[in-house]
């Protein structure tokens, strides 16, 4: 797994322990791999990760990455032009979904009269992306690479909406009957959720591999803590004021101050 994220995604190892490896760019951790002793992949769809989305800083960088991906002969699941972004999709060796994408300039994003974004997956201009990156040599993930968003497989959309919108304060930016997309500020989405694998999915079991947790950075940790207490949402407060809790789908979230980026 670590070799994949180094060689294909282009991350660098930041810490390497017996059962945990942290990888990222420019000293910033983007991904943590934790070995599950006697771990096993789930035999059926469970709540958790749909994909982790690595955001590259430009279309040129996406083109350079696509040249690298094709040269590696690593299998690609698909690609999509979502109007506000262009994306490539594939899976890591454990079967976890991955998106690598680049945003279009924000003044090109199409919004409705309420400011929401349409749900669209159009054919990608692969030749155009390759041409954009033709002169840019791939030397690993660029230093400005981030986790642009995380996309989750959930069991109940309405409970998910109530949690992320009402409790955590995210805005719904795109909504269709089978999926909800949430964002902070005016981004297209920081969290995607869907029931495409079915509704009322079971949670991951202890020894099943998949998403252990994801992290949200917040400027309002104190307000969120008060909100959780008022709504009687169970959470733990750890060292450095990290709040750990579960969403309605049993997915673990760690909320940290974004001053620690």
PDB file of C-alpha atoms in Angstrom:
ATOM      1  CA  UNK A   1       0.000   0.000   0.000  1.00  0.00           C
ATOM      2  CA  UNK A   2       2.763   2.455   0.894  1.00  0.00           C
ATOM      3  CA  UNK A   3       4.588   1.621  -2.330  1.00  0.00           C
ATOM      4  CA  UNK A   4       1.426   2.366  -4.312  1.00  0.00           C
ATOM      5  CA  UNK A   5       0.880   5.762  -2.687  1.00  0.00           C
ATOM      6  CA  UNK A   6       4.553   6.651  -3.198  1.00  0.00           C
ATOM      7  CA  UNK A   7       4.990   5.367  -6.741  1.00  0.00           C
ATOM      8  CA  UNK A   8       1.552   5.995  -8.270  1.00  0.00           C
ATOM      9  CA  UNK A   9       0.110   8.936  -6.286  1.00  0.00           C
ATOM     10  CA  UNK A  10       3.554  10.450  -5.700  1.00  0.00           C
ATOM     11  CA  UNK A  11       3.356  11.029  -1.937  1.00  0.00           C
ATOM     12  CA  UNK A  12       6.377  10.968   0.348  1.00  0.00           C
ATOM     13  CA  UNK A  13       6.729   9.004   3.593  1.00  0.00           C
ATOM     14  CA  UNK A  14       6.649  11.351   6.589  1.00  0.00           C
ATOM     15  CA  UNK A  15       6.633   8.800   9.436  1.00  0.00           C
ATOM     16  CA  UNK A  16       7.150   5.029   9.298  1.00  0.00           C
ATOM     17  CA  UNK A  17       6.252   2.959  12.364  1.00  0.00           C
ATOM     18  CA  UNK A  18       5.648  -0.768  12.873  1.00  0.00           C
ATOM     19  CA  UNK A  19       1.937  -0.672  12.049  1.00  0.00           C
ATOM     20  CA  UNK A  20       1.446   2.853  10.691  1.00  0.00           C
ATOM     21  CA  UNK A  21       2.849   4.924   7.832  1.00  0.00           C
ATOM     22  CA  UNK A  22       2.004   8.589   7.254  1.00  0.00           C
ATOM     23  CA  UNK A  23       2.387   9.992   3.739  1.00  0.00           C
ATOM     24  CA  UNK A  24       1.964  13.459   2.295  1.00  0.00           C
ATOM     25  CA  UNK A  25       3.643  16.366   0.532  1.00  0.00           C
ATOM     26  CA  UNK A  26       6.036  19.046   1.759  1.00  0.00           C
ATOM     27  CA  UNK A  27       5.940  17.642   5.299  1.00  0.00           C
ATOM     28  CA  UNK A  28       2.116  17.785   5.514  1.00  0.00           C
ATOM     29  CA  UNK A  29       0.340  14.500   6.210  1.00  0.00           C
ATOM     30  CA  UNK A  30      -2.469  13.722   3.759  1.00  0.00           C
ATOM     31  CA  UNK A  31      -2.925  10.014   4.373  1.00  0.00           C
ATOM     32  CA  UNK A  32      -2.334   7.556   7.204  1.00  0.00           C
ATOM     33  CA  UNK A  33      -2.078   3.836   6.523  1.00  0.00           C
ATOM     34  CA  UNK A  34      -2.747   1.589   9.514  1.00  0.00           C
ATOM     35  CA  UNK A  35      -2.155  -2.137   9.285  1.00  0.00           C
ATOM     36  CA  UNK A  36      -5.043  -4.266  10.548  1.00  0.00           C
ATOM     37  CA  UNK A  37      -3.666  -7.510  11.959  1.00  0.00           C
ATOM     38  CA  UNK A  38      -5.614 -10.417  10.444  1.00  0.00           C
ATOM     39  CA  UNK A  39      -7.545  -7.790   8.488  1.00  0.00           C
ATOM     40  CA  UNK A  40      -9.932  -8.709   5.718  1.00  0.00           C
ATOM     41  CA  UNK A  41     -11.798  -6.849   3.006  1.00  0.00           C
ATOM     42  CA  UNK A  42     -15.576  -6.649   3.556  1.00  0.00           C
ATOM     43  CA  UNK A  43     -17.525  -9.246   1.569  1.00  0.00           C
ATOM     44  CA  UNK A  44     -20.343  -6.789   0.838  1.00  0.00           C
ATOM     45  CA  UNK A  45     -20.785  -3.036   0.567  1.00  0.00           C
ATOM     46  CA  UNK A  46     -20.475  -1.277   3.920  1.00  0.00           C
ATOM     47  CA  UNK A  47     -20.657   2.338   5.060  1.00  0.00           C
ATOM     48  CA  UNK A  48     -17.368   4.197   4.815  1.00  0.00           C
ATOM     49  CA  UNK A  49     -15.158   5.285   1.967  1.00  0.00           C
ATOM     50  CA  UNK A  50     -16.385   5.733  -1.593  1.00  0.00           C
ATOM     51  CA  UNK A  51     -13.214   7.553  -2.597  1.00  0.00           C
ATOM     52  CA  UNK A  52     -10.472   9.848  -1.364  1.00  0.00           C
ATOM     53  CA  UNK A  53      -9.991  12.790  -3.738  1.00  0.00           C
ATOM     54  CA  UNK A  54      -6.506  14.221  -4.255  1.00  0.00           C
ATOM     55  CA  UNK A  55      -6.733  17.762  -5.625  1.00  0.00           C
ATOM     56  CA  UNK A  56      -3.887  18.871  -7.910  1.00  0.00           C
ATOM     57  CA  UNK A  57      -3.194  22.598  -8.304  1.00  0.00           C
ATOM     58  CA  UNK A  58      -3.783  22.855 -12.063  1.00  0.00           C
ATOM     59  CA  UNK A  59      -4.925  21.136 -15.247  1.00  0.00           C
ATOM     60  CA  UNK A  60      -1.274  21.023 -16.306  1.00  0.00           C
ATOM     61  CA  UNK A  61      -0.422  19.006 -13.186  1.00  0.00           C
ATOM     62  CA  UNK A  62      -3.386  16.703 -13.872  1.00  0.00           C
ATOM     63  CA  UNK A  63      -2.088  16.168 -17.413  1.00  0.00           C
ATOM     64  CA  UNK A  64       1.381  15.395 -16.111  1.00  0.00           C
ATOM     65  CA  UNK A  65      -0.126  12.918 -13.653  1.00  0.00           C
ATOM     66  CA  UNK A  66      -2.166  11.257 -16.428  1.00  0.00           C
ATOM     67  CA  UNK A  67       1.023  10.794 -18.521  1.00  0.00           C
ATOM     68  CA  UNK A  68       2.633   9.194 -15.443  1.00  0.00           C
ATOM     69  CA  UNK A  69      -0.411   6.985 -14.759  1.00  0.00           C
ATOM     70  CA  UNK A  70      -0.558   5.726 -18.350  1.00  0.00           C
ATOM     71  CA  UNK A  71       3.193   5.047 -18.358  1.00  0.00           C
ATOM     72  CA  UNK A  72       2.801   2.994 -15.173  1.00  0.00           C
ATOM     73  CA  UNK A  73       0.085   0.809 -16.799  1.00  0.00           C
ATOM     74  CA  UNK A  74      -1.944   1.089 -13.597  1.00  0.00           C
ATOM     75  CA  UNK A  75      -5.627   0.298 -14.340  1.00  0.00           C
ATOM     76  CA  UNK A  76      -8.032   3.261 -14.489  1.00  0.00           C
ATOM     77  CA  UNK A  77     -11.701   2.756 -13.558  1.00  0.00           C
ATOM     78  CA  UNK A  78     -12.942   5.847 -15.369  1.00  0.00           C
ATOM     79  CA  UNK A  79     -12.928   9.617 -15.724  1.00  0.00           C
ATOM     80  CA  UNK A  80     -15.467  12.407 -15.462  1.00  0.00           C
ATOM     81  CA  UNK A  81     -15.904  16.031 -16.434  1.00  0.00           C
ATOM     82  CA  UNK A  82     -18.040  17.491 -13.642  1.00  0.00           C
ATOM     83  CA  UNK A  83     -18.140  20.997 -15.185  1.00  0.00           C
ATOM     84  CA  UNK A  84     -16.333  22.490 -12.185  1.00  0.00           C
ATOM     85  CA  UNK A  85     -13.554  19.853 -12.287  1.00  0.00           C
ATOM     86  CA  UNK A  86     -11.935  17.116 -14.362  1.00  0.00           C
ATOM     87  CA  UNK A  87     -11.286  13.837 -12.582  1.00  0.00           C
ATOM     88  CA  UNK A  88      -9.634  10.426 -12.937  1.00  0.00           C
ATOM     89  CA  UNK A  89     -10.815   7.400 -10.948  1.00  0.00           C
ATOM     90  CA  UNK A  90      -9.080   4.173  -9.919  1.00  0.00           C
ATOM     91  CA  UNK A  91      -8.447   2.017  -6.815  1.00  0.00           C
ATOM     92  CA  UNK A  92      -5.554   1.290  -4.513  1.00  0.00           C
ATOM     93  CA  UNK A  93      -4.341  -2.316  -3.954  1.00  0.00           C
ATOM     94  CA  UNK A  94      -6.834  -2.785  -1.084  1.00  0.00           C
ATOM     95  CA  UNK A  95      -9.716  -1.677  -3.318  1.00  0.00           C
ATOM     96  CA  UNK A  96     -10.194   1.783  -1.771  1.00  0.00           C
ATOM     97  CA  UNK A  97     -11.545   4.291  -4.289  1.00  0.00           C
ATOM     98  CA  UNK A  98      -9.325   7.170  -5.387  1.00  0.00           C
ATOM     99  CA  UNK A  99     -10.036  10.317  -7.372  1.00  0.00           C
ATOM    100  CA  UNK A 100      -7.263  12.550  -8.689  1.00  0.00           C
ATOM    101  CA  UNK A 101      -8.643  15.798 -10.051  1.00  0.00           C
ATOM    102  CA  UNK A 102      -8.106  19.461 -10.884  1.00  0.00           C
ATOM    103  CA  UNK A 103     -10.639  22.255 -10.527  1.00  0.00           C
ATOM    104  CA  UNK A 104     -11.571  24.621 -13.299  1.00  0.00           C
ATOM    105  CA  UNK A 105     -11.297  28.361 -12.458  1.00  0.00           C
ATOM    106  CA  UNK A 106     -14.174  29.306 -10.152  1.00  0.00           C
ATOM    107  CA  UNK A 107     -15.498  31.932 -12.560  1.00  0.00           C
ATOM    108  CA  UNK A 108     -16.260  29.057 -14.972  1.00  0.00           C
ATOM    109  CA  UNK A 109     -18.381  27.067 -12.498  1.00  0.00           C
ATOM    110  CA  UNK A 110     -22.050  26.908 -13.510  1.00  0.00           C
ATOM    111  CA  UNK A 111     -24.479  27.672 -10.669  1.00  0.00           C
ATOM    112  CA  UNK A 112     -28.244  27.910 -10.487  1.00  0.00           C
ATOM    113  CA  UNK A 113     -30.176  30.904  -9.139  1.00  0.00           C
ATOM    114  CA  UNK A 114     -29.603  29.670  -5.567  1.00  0.00           C
ATOM    115  CA  UNK A 115     -25.876  29.332  -6.090  1.00  0.00           C
ATOM    116  CA  UNK A 116     -25.969  25.537  -6.146  1.00  0.00           C
ATOM    117  CA  UNK A 117     -23.966  23.449  -8.587  1.00  0.00           C
ATOM    118  CA  UNK A 118     -25.471  20.962 -11.056  1.00  0.00           C
ATOM    119  CA  UNK A 119     -24.728  17.253 -10.832  1.00  0.00           C
ATOM    120  CA  UNK A 120     -23.045  16.250 -14.075  1.00  0.00           C
ATOM    121  CA  UNK A 121     -20.579  13.635 -15.282  1.00  0.00           C
ATOM    122  CA  UNK A 122     -19.613  14.315 -18.874  1.00  0.00           C
ATOM    123  CA  UNK A 123     -16.987  12.746 -21.089  1.00  0.00           C
ATOM    124  CA  UNK A 124     -13.486  13.923 -20.250  1.00  0.00           C
ATOM    125  CA  UNK A 125     -11.250  15.522 -22.889  1.00  0.00           C
ATOM    126  CA  UNK A 126      -8.380  13.124 -22.224  1.00  0.00           C
ATOM    127  CA  UNK A 127      -6.336  14.355 -25.178  1.00  0.00           C
ATOM    128  CA  UNK A 128      -6.703  17.942 -23.971  1.00  0.00           C
ATOM    129  CA  UNK A 129      -5.579  17.013 -20.463  1.00  0.00           C
ATOM    130  CA  UNK A 130      -2.573  15.144 -21.852  1.00  0.00           C
ATOM    131  CA  UNK A 131      -1.659  18.108 -24.059  1.00  0.00           C
ATOM    132  CA  UNK A 132      -1.935  20.485 -21.088  1.00  0.00           C
ATOM    133  CA  UNK A 133       0.629  18.432 -19.176  1.00  0.00           C
ATOM    134  CA  UNK A 134       2.887  17.462 -22.058  1.00  0.00           C
ATOM    135  CA  UNK A 135       5.699  19.860 -21.132  1.00  0.00           C
ATOM    136  CA  UNK A 136       5.503  19.284 -17.377  1.00  0.00           C
ATOM    137  CA  UNK A 137       7.655  16.446 -16.063  1.00  0.00           C
ATOM    138  CA  UNK A 138       6.074  14.328 -13.313  1.00  0.00           C
ATOM    139  CA  UNK A 139       8.205  14.414 -10.168  1.00  0.00           C
ATOM    140  CA  UNK A 140       5.676  13.172  -7.661  1.00  0.00           C
ATOM    141  CA  UNK A 141       2.657  14.921  -6.188  1.00  0.00           C
ATOM    142  CA  UNK A 142       3.090  18.731  -6.343  1.00  0.00           C
ATOM    143  CA  UNK A 143       3.669  20.501  -3.027  1.00  0.00           C
ATOM    144  CA  UNK A 144       0.228  22.163  -3.229  1.00  0.00           C
ATOM    145  CA  UNK A 145      -1.594  18.811  -3.488  1.00  0.00           C
ATOM    146  CA  UNK A 146      -4.400  18.501  -0.912  1.00  0.00           C
ATOM    147  CA  UNK A 147      -7.269  16.211  -0.032  1.00  0.00           C
ATOM    148  CA  UNK A 148      -9.832  18.241  -1.962  1.00  0.00           C
ATOM    149  CA  UNK A 149     -12.767  16.228  -0.683  1.00  0.00           C
ATOM    150  CA  UNK A 150     -13.799  12.864   0.680  1.00  0.00           C
ATOM    151  CA  UNK A 151     -16.726  10.890  -0.702  1.00  0.00           C
ATOM    152  CA  UNK A 152     -18.602   8.553   1.639  1.00  0.00           C
ATOM    153  CA  UNK A 153     -20.856   5.548   1.224  1.00  0.00           C
ATOM    154  CA  UNK A 154     -23.727   6.045   3.675  1.00  0.00           C
ATOM    155  CA  UNK A 155     -26.814   4.170   4.818  1.00  0.00           C
ATOM    156  CA  UNK A 156     -29.351   6.994   5.247  1.00  0.00           C
ATOM    157  CA  UNK A 157     -29.236  10.279   3.330  1.00  0.00           C
ATOM    158  CA  UNK A 158     -31.659  12.239   5.517  1.00  0.00           C
ATOM    159  CA  UNK A 159     -29.850  11.352   8.740  1.00  0.00           C
ATOM    160  CA  UNK A 160     -26.599  12.225   6.969  1.00  0.00           C
ATOM    161  CA  UNK A 161     -28.044  15.602   5.883  1.00  0.00           C
ATOM    162  CA  UNK A 162     -29.158  16.428   9.422  1.00  0.00           C
ATOM    163  CA  UNK A 163     -25.738  15.620  10.838  1.00  0.00           C
ATOM    164  CA  UNK A 164     -23.476  17.393   8.342  1.00  0.00           C
ATOM    165  CA  UNK A 165     -25.777  20.370   7.673  1.00  0.00           C
ATOM    166  CA  UNK A 166     -27.502  20.972  11.009  1.00  0.00           C
ATOM    167  CA  UNK A 167     -24.869  19.739  13.478  1.00  0.00           C
ATOM    168  CA  UNK A 168     -21.561  20.452  11.720  1.00  0.00           C
ATOM    169  CA  UNK A 169     -22.776  23.440   9.687  1.00  0.00           C
ATOM    170  CA  UNK A 170     -21.903  22.431   6.138  1.00  0.00           C
ATOM    171  CA  UNK A 171     -23.952  23.761   3.212  1.00  0.00           C
ATOM    172  CA  UNK A 172     -25.650  21.402   0.757  1.00  0.00           C
ATOM    173  CA  UNK A 173     -24.300  22.432  -2.655  1.00  0.00           C
ATOM    174  CA  UNK A 174     -25.666  19.643  -4.852  1.00  0.00           C
ATOM    175  CA  UNK A 175     -28.557  17.276  -4.230  1.00  0.00           C
ATOM    176  CA  UNK A 176     -30.033  14.370  -6.167  1.00  0.00           C
ATOM    177  CA  UNK A 177     -32.275  11.577  -4.836  1.00  0.00           C
ATOM    178  CA  UNK A 178     -29.316   9.237  -4.276  1.00  0.00           C
ATOM    179  CA  UNK A 179     -26.553  11.644  -3.215  1.00  0.00           C
ATOM    180  CA  UNK A 180     -25.817  14.797  -1.215  1.00  0.00           C
ATOM    181  CA  UNK A 181     -22.741  17.015  -1.496  1.00  0.00           C
ATOM    182  CA  UNK A 182     -21.648  19.344   1.313  1.00  0.00           C
ATOM    183  CA  UNK A 183     -19.197  22.254   1.426  1.00  0.00           C
ATOM    184  CA  UNK A 184     -17.838  24.943   3.667  1.00  0.00           C
ATOM    185  CA  UNK A 185     -17.727  28.365   1.982  1.00  0.00           C
ATOM    186  CA  UNK A 186     -18.236  28.489  -1.779  1.00  0.00           C
ATOM    187  CA  UNK A 187     -16.404  25.291  -2.776  1.00  0.00           C
ATOM    188  CA  UNK A 188     -18.241  22.698  -4.887  1.00  0.00           C
ATOM    189  CA  UNK A 189     -17.951  20.046  -2.140  1.00  0.00           C
ATOM    190  CA  UNK A 190     -15.687  18.954   0.676  1.00  0.00           C
ATOM    191  CA  UNK A 191     -17.806  15.915   1.561  1.00  0.00           C
ATOM    192  CA  UNK A 192     -19.783  13.786  -0.863  1.00  0.00           C
ATOM    193  CA  UNK A 193     -22.275  11.140   0.298  1.00  0.00           C
ATOM    194  CA  UNK A 194     -24.252   8.560  -1.645  1.00  0.00           C
ATOM    195  CA  UNK A 195     -26.421   5.448  -1.355  1.00  0.00           C
ATOM    196  CA  UNK A 196     -25.428   4.028  -4.729  1.00  0.00           C
ATOM    197  CA  UNK A 197     -24.448   0.684  -3.147  1.00  0.00           C
ATOM    198  CA  UNK A 198     -27.823   0.490  -1.404  1.00  0.00           C
ATOM    199  CA  UNK A 199     -29.601   1.924   1.619  1.00  0.00           C
ATOM    200  CA  UNK A 200     -29.323   0.715   5.218  1.00  0.00           C
ATOM    201  CA  UNK A 201     -25.783  -0.572   4.690  1.00  0.00           C
ATOM    202  CA  UNK A 202     -24.045  -2.205   7.636  1.00  0.00           C
ATOM    203  CA  UNK A 203     -21.024  -0.591   9.299  1.00  0.00           C
ATOM    204  CA  UNK A 204     -17.498  -1.955   8.901  1.00  0.00           C
ATOM    205  CA  UNK A 205     -16.592  -4.638  11.404  1.00  0.00           C
ATOM    206  CA  UNK A 206     -13.522  -4.249  13.612  1.00  0.00           C
ATOM    207  CA  UNK A 207     -11.133  -6.338  11.470  1.00  0.00           C
ATOM    208  CA  UNK A 208     -12.472  -5.221   8.088  1.00  0.00           C
ATOM    209  CA  UNK A 209     -10.245  -2.911   6.074  1.00  0.00           C
ATOM    210  CA  UNK A 210     -11.447   0.443   4.778  1.00  0.00           C
ATOM    211  CA  UNK A 211     -11.783   3.965   6.149  1.00  0.00           C
ATOM    212  CA  UNK A 212     -10.641   4.242   9.781  1.00  0.00           C
ATOM    213  CA  UNK A 213     -11.496   7.962  10.055  1.00  0.00           C
ATOM    214  CA  UNK A 214     -11.210  11.255   8.234  1.00  0.00           C
ATOM    215  CA  UNK A 215     -10.252  14.676   9.559  1.00  0.00           C
ATOM    216  CA  UNK A 216     -12.082  17.990   9.337  1.00  0.00           C
ATOM    217  CA  UNK A 217     -10.200  21.217  10.055  1.00  0.00           C
ATOM    218  CA  UNK A 218     -12.295  23.912  11.713  1.00  0.00           C
ATOM    219  CA  UNK A 219     -11.851  27.525  12.760  1.00  0.00           C
ATOM    220  CA  UNK A 220     -14.692  27.146  15.298  1.00  0.00           C
ATOM    221  CA  UNK A 221     -13.715  24.180  17.438  1.00  0.00           C
ATOM    222  CA  UNK A 222     -15.211  25.714  20.583  1.00  0.00           C
ATOM    223  CA  UNK A 223     -18.545  26.437  18.919  1.00  0.00           C
ATOM    224  CA  UNK A 224     -18.689  22.928  17.499  1.00  0.00           C
ATOM    225  CA  UNK A 225     -17.943  21.417  20.899  1.00  0.00           C
ATOM    226  CA  UNK A 226     -20.805  23.413  22.435  1.00  0.00           C
ATOM    227  CA  UNK A 227     -23.107  22.419  19.582  1.00  0.00           C
ATOM    228  CA  UNK A 228     -22.323  18.738  20.088  1.00  0.00           C
ATOM    229  CA  UNK A 229     -23.036  19.003  23.811  1.00  0.00           C
ATOM    230  CA  UNK A 230     -26.312  20.886  23.220  1.00  0.00           C
ATOM    231  CA  UNK A 231     -27.476  18.272  20.711  1.00  0.00           C
ATOM    232  CA  UNK A 232     -26.271  15.457  22.997  1.00  0.00           C
ATOM    233  CA  UNK A 233     -23.982  14.065  20.303  1.00  0.00           C
ATOM    234  CA  UNK A 234     -21.420  11.739  21.868  1.00  0.00           C
ATOM    235  CA  UNK A 235     -17.780  12.721  21.328  1.00  0.00           C
ATOM    236  CA  UNK A 236     -14.378  12.426  22.934  1.00  0.00           C
ATOM    237  CA  UNK A 237     -11.996  15.326  23.472  1.00  0.00           C
ATOM    238  CA  UNK A 238      -8.381  14.246  23.197  1.00  0.00           C
ATOM    239  CA  UNK A 239      -5.006  15.904  23.435  1.00  0.00           C
ATOM    240  CA  UNK A 240      -4.545  19.123  21.434  1.00  0.00           C
ATOM    241  CA  UNK A 241      -8.352  19.583  21.602  1.00  0.00           C
ATOM    242  CA  UNK A 242      -9.083  16.971  18.941  1.00  0.00           C
ATOM    243  CA  UNK A 243     -12.788  16.064  18.922  1.00  0.00           C
ATOM    244  CA  UNK A 244     -13.543  12.474  17.872  1.00  0.00           C
ATOM    245  CA  UNK A 245     -17.093  11.384  17.034  1.00  0.00           C
ATOM    246  CA  UNK A 246     -19.141   9.220  14.700  1.00  0.00           C
ATOM    247  CA  UNK A 247     -21.620  10.335  12.061  1.00  0.00           C
ATOM    248  CA  UNK A 248     -25.013   8.528  11.768  1.00  0.00           C
ATOM    249  CA  UNK A 249     -23.413   5.928   9.492  1.00  0.00           C
ATOM    250  CA  UNK A 250     -20.812   4.853  12.043  1.00  0.00           C
ATOM    251  CA  UNK A 251     -18.023   6.732  10.210  1.00  0.00           C
ATOM    252  CA  UNK A 252     -15.416   8.168  12.590  1.00  0.00           C
ATOM    253  CA  UNK A 253     -14.483  11.848  12.243  1.00  0.00           C
ATOM    254  CA  UNK A 254     -11.698  13.768  13.948  1.00  0.00           C
ATOM    255  CA  UNK A 255     -12.216  17.546  14.122  1.00  0.00           C
ATOM    256  CA  UNK A 256      -9.077  19.637  14.646  1.00  0.00           C
ATOM    257  CA  UNK A 257      -8.166  23.305  14.603  1.00  0.00           C
ATOM    258  CA  UNK A 258      -7.080  24.404  11.140  1.00  0.00           C
ATOM    259  CA  UNK A 259      -4.290  26.483  12.652  1.00  0.00           C
ATOM    260  CA  UNK A 260      -2.356  23.182  12.797  1.00  0.00           C
ATOM    261  CA  UNK A 261      -2.253  22.668   9.021  1.00  0.00           C
TER     262      UNK A 261
END
